[in-house]
Coordinates of C-alpha atoms (C1' of nucleotides) in Angstrom, one line a residue:
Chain A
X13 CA -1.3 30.9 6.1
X14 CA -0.6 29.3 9.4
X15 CA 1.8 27.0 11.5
X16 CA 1.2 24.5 13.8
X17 CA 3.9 22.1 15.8
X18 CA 3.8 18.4 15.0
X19 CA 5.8 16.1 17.1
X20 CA 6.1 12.3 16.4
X21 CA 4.5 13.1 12.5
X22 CA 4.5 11.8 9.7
X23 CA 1.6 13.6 7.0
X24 CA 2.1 11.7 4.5
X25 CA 2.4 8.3 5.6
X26 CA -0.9 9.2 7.8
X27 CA -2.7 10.4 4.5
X28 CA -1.6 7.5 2.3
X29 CA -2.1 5.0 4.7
X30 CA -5.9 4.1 3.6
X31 CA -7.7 5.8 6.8
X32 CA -9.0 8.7 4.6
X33 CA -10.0 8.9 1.2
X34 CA -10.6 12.1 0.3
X35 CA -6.9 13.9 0.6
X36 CA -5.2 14.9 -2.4
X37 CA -1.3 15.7 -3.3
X38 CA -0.6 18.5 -5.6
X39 CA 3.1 20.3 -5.9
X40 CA 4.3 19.4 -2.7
X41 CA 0.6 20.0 -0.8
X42 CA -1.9 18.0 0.4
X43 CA -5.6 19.0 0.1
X44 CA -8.2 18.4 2.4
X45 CA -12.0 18.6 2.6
X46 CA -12.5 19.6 6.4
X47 CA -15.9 20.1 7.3
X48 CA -17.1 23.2 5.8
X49 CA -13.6 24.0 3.9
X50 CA -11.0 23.1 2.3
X51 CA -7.3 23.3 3.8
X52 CA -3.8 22.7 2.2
X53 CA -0.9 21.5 4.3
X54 CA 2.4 20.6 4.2
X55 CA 5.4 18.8 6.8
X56 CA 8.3 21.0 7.4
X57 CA 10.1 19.1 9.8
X58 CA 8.4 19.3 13.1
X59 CA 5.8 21.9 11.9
X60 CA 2.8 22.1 9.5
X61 CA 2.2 24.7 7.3
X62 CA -1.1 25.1 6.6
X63 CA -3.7 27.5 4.7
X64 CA -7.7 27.1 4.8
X65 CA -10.5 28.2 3.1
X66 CA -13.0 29.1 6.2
X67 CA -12.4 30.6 9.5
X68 CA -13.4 27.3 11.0
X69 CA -10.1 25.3 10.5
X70 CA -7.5 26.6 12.8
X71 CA -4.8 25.5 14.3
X72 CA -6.6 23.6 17.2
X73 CA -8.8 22.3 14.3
X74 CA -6.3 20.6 12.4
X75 CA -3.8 19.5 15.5
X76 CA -7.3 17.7 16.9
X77 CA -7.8 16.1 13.2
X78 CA -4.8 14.8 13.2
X79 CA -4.5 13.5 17.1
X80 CA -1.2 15.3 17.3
X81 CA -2.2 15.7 21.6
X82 CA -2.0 11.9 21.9
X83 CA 1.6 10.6 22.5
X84 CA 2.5 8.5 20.0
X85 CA 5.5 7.2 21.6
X86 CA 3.7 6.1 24.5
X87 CA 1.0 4.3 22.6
X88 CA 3.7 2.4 20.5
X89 CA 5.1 1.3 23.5
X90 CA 1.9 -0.4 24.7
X91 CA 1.0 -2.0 21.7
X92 CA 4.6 -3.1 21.0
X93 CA 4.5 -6.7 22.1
X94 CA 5.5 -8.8 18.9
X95 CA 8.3 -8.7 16.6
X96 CA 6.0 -9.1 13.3
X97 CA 4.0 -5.8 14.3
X98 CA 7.5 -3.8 15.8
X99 CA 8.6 -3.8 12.0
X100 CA 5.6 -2.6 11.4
X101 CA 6.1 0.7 14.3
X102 CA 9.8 0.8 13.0
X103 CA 9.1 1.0 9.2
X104 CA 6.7 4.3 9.5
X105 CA 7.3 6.7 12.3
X106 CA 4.9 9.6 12.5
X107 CA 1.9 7.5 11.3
X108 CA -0.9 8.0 13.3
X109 CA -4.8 7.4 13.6
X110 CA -6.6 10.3 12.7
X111 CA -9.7 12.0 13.9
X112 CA -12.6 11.8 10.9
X113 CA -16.2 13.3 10.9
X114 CA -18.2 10.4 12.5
X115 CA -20.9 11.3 9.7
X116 CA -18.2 10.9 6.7
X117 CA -16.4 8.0 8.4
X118 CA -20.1 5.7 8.3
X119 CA -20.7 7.0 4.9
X120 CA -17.7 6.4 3.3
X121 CA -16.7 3.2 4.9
X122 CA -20.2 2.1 4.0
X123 CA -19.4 2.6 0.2
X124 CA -15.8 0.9 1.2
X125 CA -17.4 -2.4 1.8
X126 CA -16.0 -5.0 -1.1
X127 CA -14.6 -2.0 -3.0
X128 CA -11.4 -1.1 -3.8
X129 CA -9.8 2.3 -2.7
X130 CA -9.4 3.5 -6.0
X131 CA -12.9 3.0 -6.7
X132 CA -13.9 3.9 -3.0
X133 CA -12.2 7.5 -3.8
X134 CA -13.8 8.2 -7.0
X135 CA -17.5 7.3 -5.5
X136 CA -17.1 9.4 -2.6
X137 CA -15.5 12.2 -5.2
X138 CA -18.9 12.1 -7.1
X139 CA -20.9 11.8 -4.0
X140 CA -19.4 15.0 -2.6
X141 CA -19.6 16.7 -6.4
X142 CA -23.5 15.5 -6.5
X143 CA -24.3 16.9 -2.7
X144 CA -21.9 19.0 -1.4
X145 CA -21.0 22.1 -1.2
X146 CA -18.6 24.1 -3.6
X147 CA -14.7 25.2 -2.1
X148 CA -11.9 26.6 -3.4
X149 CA -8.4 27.2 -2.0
X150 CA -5.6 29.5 -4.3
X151 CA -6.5 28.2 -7.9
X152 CA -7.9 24.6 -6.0
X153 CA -11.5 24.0 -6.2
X154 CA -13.8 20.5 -5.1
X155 CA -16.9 20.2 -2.9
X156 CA -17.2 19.5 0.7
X157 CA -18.2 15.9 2.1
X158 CA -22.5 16.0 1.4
X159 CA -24.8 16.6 4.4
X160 CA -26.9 13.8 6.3
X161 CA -30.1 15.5 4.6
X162 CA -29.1 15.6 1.2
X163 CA -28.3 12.6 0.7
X164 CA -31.1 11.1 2.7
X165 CA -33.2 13.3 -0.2
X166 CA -31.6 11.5 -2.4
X167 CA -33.3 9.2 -5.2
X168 CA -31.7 5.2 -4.7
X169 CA -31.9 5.6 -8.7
X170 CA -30.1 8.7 -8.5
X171 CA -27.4 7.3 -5.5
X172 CA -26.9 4.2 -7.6
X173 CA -26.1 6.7 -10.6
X174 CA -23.3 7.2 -8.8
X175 CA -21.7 4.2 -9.2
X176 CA -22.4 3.5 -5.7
X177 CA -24.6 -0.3 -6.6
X178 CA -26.4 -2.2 -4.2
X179 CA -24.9 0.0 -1.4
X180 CA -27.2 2.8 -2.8
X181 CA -30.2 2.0 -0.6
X182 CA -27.9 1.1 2.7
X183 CA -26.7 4.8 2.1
X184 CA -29.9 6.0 1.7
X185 CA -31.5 4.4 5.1
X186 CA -27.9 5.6 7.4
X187 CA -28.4 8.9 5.9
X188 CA -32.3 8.9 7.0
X189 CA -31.6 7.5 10.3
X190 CA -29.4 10.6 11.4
X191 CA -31.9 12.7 9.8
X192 CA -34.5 11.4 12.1
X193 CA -32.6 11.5 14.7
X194 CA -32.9 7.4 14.9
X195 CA -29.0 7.3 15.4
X196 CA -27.2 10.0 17.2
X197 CA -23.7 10.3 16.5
X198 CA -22.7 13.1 18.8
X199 CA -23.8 10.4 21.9
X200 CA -21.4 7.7 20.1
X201 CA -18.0 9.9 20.9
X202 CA -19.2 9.6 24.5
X203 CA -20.3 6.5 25.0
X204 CA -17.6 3.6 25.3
X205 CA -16.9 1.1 22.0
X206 CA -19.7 -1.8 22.6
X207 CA -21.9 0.6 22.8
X208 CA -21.0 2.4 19.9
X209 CA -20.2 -0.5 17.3
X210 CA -23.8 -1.6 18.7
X211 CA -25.6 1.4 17.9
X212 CA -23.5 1.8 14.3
X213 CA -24.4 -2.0 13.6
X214 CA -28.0 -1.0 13.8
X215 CA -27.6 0.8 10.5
X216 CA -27.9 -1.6 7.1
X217 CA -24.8 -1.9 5.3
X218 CA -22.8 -1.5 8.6
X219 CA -21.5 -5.0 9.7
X220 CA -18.7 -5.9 12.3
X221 CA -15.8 -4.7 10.0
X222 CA -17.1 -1.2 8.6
X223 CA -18.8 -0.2 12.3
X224 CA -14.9 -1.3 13.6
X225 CA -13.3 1.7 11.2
X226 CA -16.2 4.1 12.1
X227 CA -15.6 3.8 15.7
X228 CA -12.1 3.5 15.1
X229 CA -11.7 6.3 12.8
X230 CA -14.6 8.3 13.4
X231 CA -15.2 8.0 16.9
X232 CA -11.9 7.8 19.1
X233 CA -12.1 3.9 19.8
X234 CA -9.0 2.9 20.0
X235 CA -9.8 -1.1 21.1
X236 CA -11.8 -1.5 17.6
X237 CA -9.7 -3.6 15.2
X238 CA -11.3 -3.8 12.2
X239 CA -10.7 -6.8 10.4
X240 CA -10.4 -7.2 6.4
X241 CA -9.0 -9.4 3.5
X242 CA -5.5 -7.4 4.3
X243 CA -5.7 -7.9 7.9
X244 CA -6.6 -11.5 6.9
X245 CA -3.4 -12.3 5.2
X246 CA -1.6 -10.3 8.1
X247 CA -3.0 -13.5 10.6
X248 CA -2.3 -15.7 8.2
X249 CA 1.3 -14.8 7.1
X250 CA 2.6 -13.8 10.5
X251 CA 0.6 -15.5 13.2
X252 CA -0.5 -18.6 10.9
X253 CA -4.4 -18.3 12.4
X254 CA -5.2 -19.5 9.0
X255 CA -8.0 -21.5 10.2
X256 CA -10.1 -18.7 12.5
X257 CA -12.9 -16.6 11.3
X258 CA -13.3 -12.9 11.6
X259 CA -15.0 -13.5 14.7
X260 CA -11.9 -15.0 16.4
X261 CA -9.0 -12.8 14.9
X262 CA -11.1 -10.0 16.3
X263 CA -11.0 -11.3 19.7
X264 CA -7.6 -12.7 19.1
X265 CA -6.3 -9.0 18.7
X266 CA -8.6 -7.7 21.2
X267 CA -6.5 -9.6 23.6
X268 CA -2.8 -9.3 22.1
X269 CA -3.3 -5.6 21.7
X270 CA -5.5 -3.9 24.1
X271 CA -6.9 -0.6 24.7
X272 CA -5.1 0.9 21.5
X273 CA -5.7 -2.5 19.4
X274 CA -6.6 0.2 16.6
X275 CA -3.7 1.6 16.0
X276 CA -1.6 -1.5 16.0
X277 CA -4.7 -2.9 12.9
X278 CA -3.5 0.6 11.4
X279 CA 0.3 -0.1 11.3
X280 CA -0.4 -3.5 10.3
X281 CA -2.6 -3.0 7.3
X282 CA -0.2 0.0 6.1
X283 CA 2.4 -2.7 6.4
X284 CA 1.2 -5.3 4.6
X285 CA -0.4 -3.3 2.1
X286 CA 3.0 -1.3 1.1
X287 CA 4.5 -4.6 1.1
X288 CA 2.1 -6.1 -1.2
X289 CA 2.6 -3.2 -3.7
X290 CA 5.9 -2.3 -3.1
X291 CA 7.3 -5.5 -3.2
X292 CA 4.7 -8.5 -4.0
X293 CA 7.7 -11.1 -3.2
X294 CA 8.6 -9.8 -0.1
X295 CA 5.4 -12.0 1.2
X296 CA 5.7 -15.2 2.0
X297 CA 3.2 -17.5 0.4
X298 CA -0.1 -18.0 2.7
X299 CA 1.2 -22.1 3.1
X300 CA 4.7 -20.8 3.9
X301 CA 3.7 -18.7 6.9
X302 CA 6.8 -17.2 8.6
X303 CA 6.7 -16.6 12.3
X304 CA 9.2 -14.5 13.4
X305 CA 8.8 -14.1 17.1
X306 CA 5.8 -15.4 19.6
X307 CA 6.2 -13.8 23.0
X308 CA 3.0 -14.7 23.7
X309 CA 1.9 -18.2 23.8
X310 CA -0.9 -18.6 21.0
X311 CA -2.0 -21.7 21.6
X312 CA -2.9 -21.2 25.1
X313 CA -4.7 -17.5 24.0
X314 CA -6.4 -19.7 21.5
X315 CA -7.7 -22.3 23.7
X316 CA -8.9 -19.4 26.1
X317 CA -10.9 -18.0 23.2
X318 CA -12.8 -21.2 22.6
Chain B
dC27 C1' -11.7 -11.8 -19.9
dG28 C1' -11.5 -13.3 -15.1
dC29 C1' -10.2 -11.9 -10.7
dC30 C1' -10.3 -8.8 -6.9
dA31 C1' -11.7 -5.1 -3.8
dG32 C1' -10.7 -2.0 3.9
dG33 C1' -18.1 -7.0 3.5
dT34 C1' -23.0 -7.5 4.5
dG35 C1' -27.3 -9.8 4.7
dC36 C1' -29.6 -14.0 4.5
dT37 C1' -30.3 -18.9 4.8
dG38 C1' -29.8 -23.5 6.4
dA39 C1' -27.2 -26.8 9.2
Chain C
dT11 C1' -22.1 -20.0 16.0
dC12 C1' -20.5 -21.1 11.2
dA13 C1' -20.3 -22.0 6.1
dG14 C1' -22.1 -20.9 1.7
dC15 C1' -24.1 -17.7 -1.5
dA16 C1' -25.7 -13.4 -3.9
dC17 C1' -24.8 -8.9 -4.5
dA18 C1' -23.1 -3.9 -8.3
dT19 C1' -19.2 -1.9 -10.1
dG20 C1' -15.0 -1.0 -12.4
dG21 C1' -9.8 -1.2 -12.2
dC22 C1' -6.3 -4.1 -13.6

DNA sequence: CGCCAGGTGCTGA
DNA sequence: TCAGCACATGGC
């Protein structure tokens, strides 16, 4: 058992807000596949009390997983420009964009694409029970996130088994490019977030959206702003870009939020997603767009865009 | 049962 | 560039 400080946290609020899949919540822990163990943790305040399977996950380990050297308060500030997304800030303190294996991130995120979580969770569950490796933690058992190799040794018959569908081969072929050393993700942390997205695009199943959460999530770039039915209906319902393609609400937020675009996309979708479940009448209809504030003038960005 | 899900790849204008 | 379409699967 360990402690580690945690400033300007919030664990649960970071775990539950659609970044990872894999974290679980039992009596008052959450449990999480790390690498080559399994950890437990729990938010006492300004500290997190931890406890881990392998020597691996220390303290440095887990404060680097969950960016907790990055000041939070600082980046809210930059990417505090608009009413619509200062709820957002203001309605979840502590939530932050976490630091992912870049070889989990591409994998899961592939098997995200049209998926739901739910269904997200329980594939990458039986992915990690088919190929990885068995953990336990005080009377808590699962299996580690699979290696590149096994499951580019994988059968597609056996991968689509799985549940995992026409995504099955895409896996397959990522899985076998990192194998062969065709794409190396240790250069992508390094390299700046054209770059990267470029190289992750090169994989099949990896289009402008899931190569945004990779790099985002997986890779520490903080200007990628993945873009998704949810952070559709954001644009629509707030900034009433109802017309524009992915293409251009990309670019849009690019623009509006800069260097940590990211992790205003990550307050945003949390947003909108609580609200949706939460609350489903708390939305506005899509034709009844509300617009709280524009300190920027849209029109003009738009026009720039073009 | 029909609709939806943290989309992508392909094709034809 | 952009629209339109097929694509596996299962939760609701």
């Amino acid at each position: 058992m360990f402690e580690l400080a945690c400033k300007d946290f919030s664990l649960g609020t970071t775990l539950e807000s659609g970044q990872a899949f894999r974290w679980i919540e039992r009596e008052g822990w959450f449990y999480g596949f790390l690498g080559p163990g399994l950890v437990k943790v729990q938010q006492q305040g300004d500290r997190l009390r931890c406890a881990a399977s392998h020597p691996a996950l220390t303290p440095a380990y887990l404060g680097r997983y969950f960016a907790l050297d990055l000041d939070l308060p600082h980046i809210l500030t930059l990417i505090n420009v608009d009413m619509q997304i200062h709820q957002a800030l203001v309605r979840y303190p502590g939530l932050r964009v976490m630091r992912q294996d870049g070889w989990e991130t591409l994998a899961s995120f592939i098997c995200a694409s049209f998926n739901n979580i739910k269904r997200i969770e329980s594939l990458i569950e039986r992915l990690a029970q088919a190929y990885g490796e068995p953990v336990a933690l005080e009377g808590f058992g699962g299996f580690t996130f699979p290696q590149p190799a096994r499951v580019a040794a994988a059968s597609e018959k056996a991968l689509r088994s799985l549940g995992l569908g026409y995504r099955a081969p895409y896996l397959k072929a990522t899985a076998q490019r990192i194998v062969a050393g065709t794409l190396r993700l240790e250069h992508l942390s390094q390299v700046d977030y054209a770059t990267a997205k470029k190289a992750l695009m090169g994989c099949e199943g990896v289009g402008d959206k899931v190569a945004d959460c990779v790099a985002l999530f997986g890779f520490e770039k903080y200007e990628a702003f993945p873009i998704d039915v949810w952070m559709e209906r954001v644009m629509r319902y707030y900034f009433r870009h109802r017309k524009m393609t992915r293409g251009r609400l990309h670019a849009y937020a690019q623009q509006r939020y800069g260097a940590w675009a990211g992790y205003a996309q990550q307050y945003l979708y949390h947003d909108i997603r609580q609200r949706r479940t939460s609350a489903p009448y708390a939305l506005p209809r899509p034709d009844q767009a509300v617009l709280i504030e524009e300190p920027h003038p849209v029109r003009a960005l738009m026009r720039a865009e073009a």
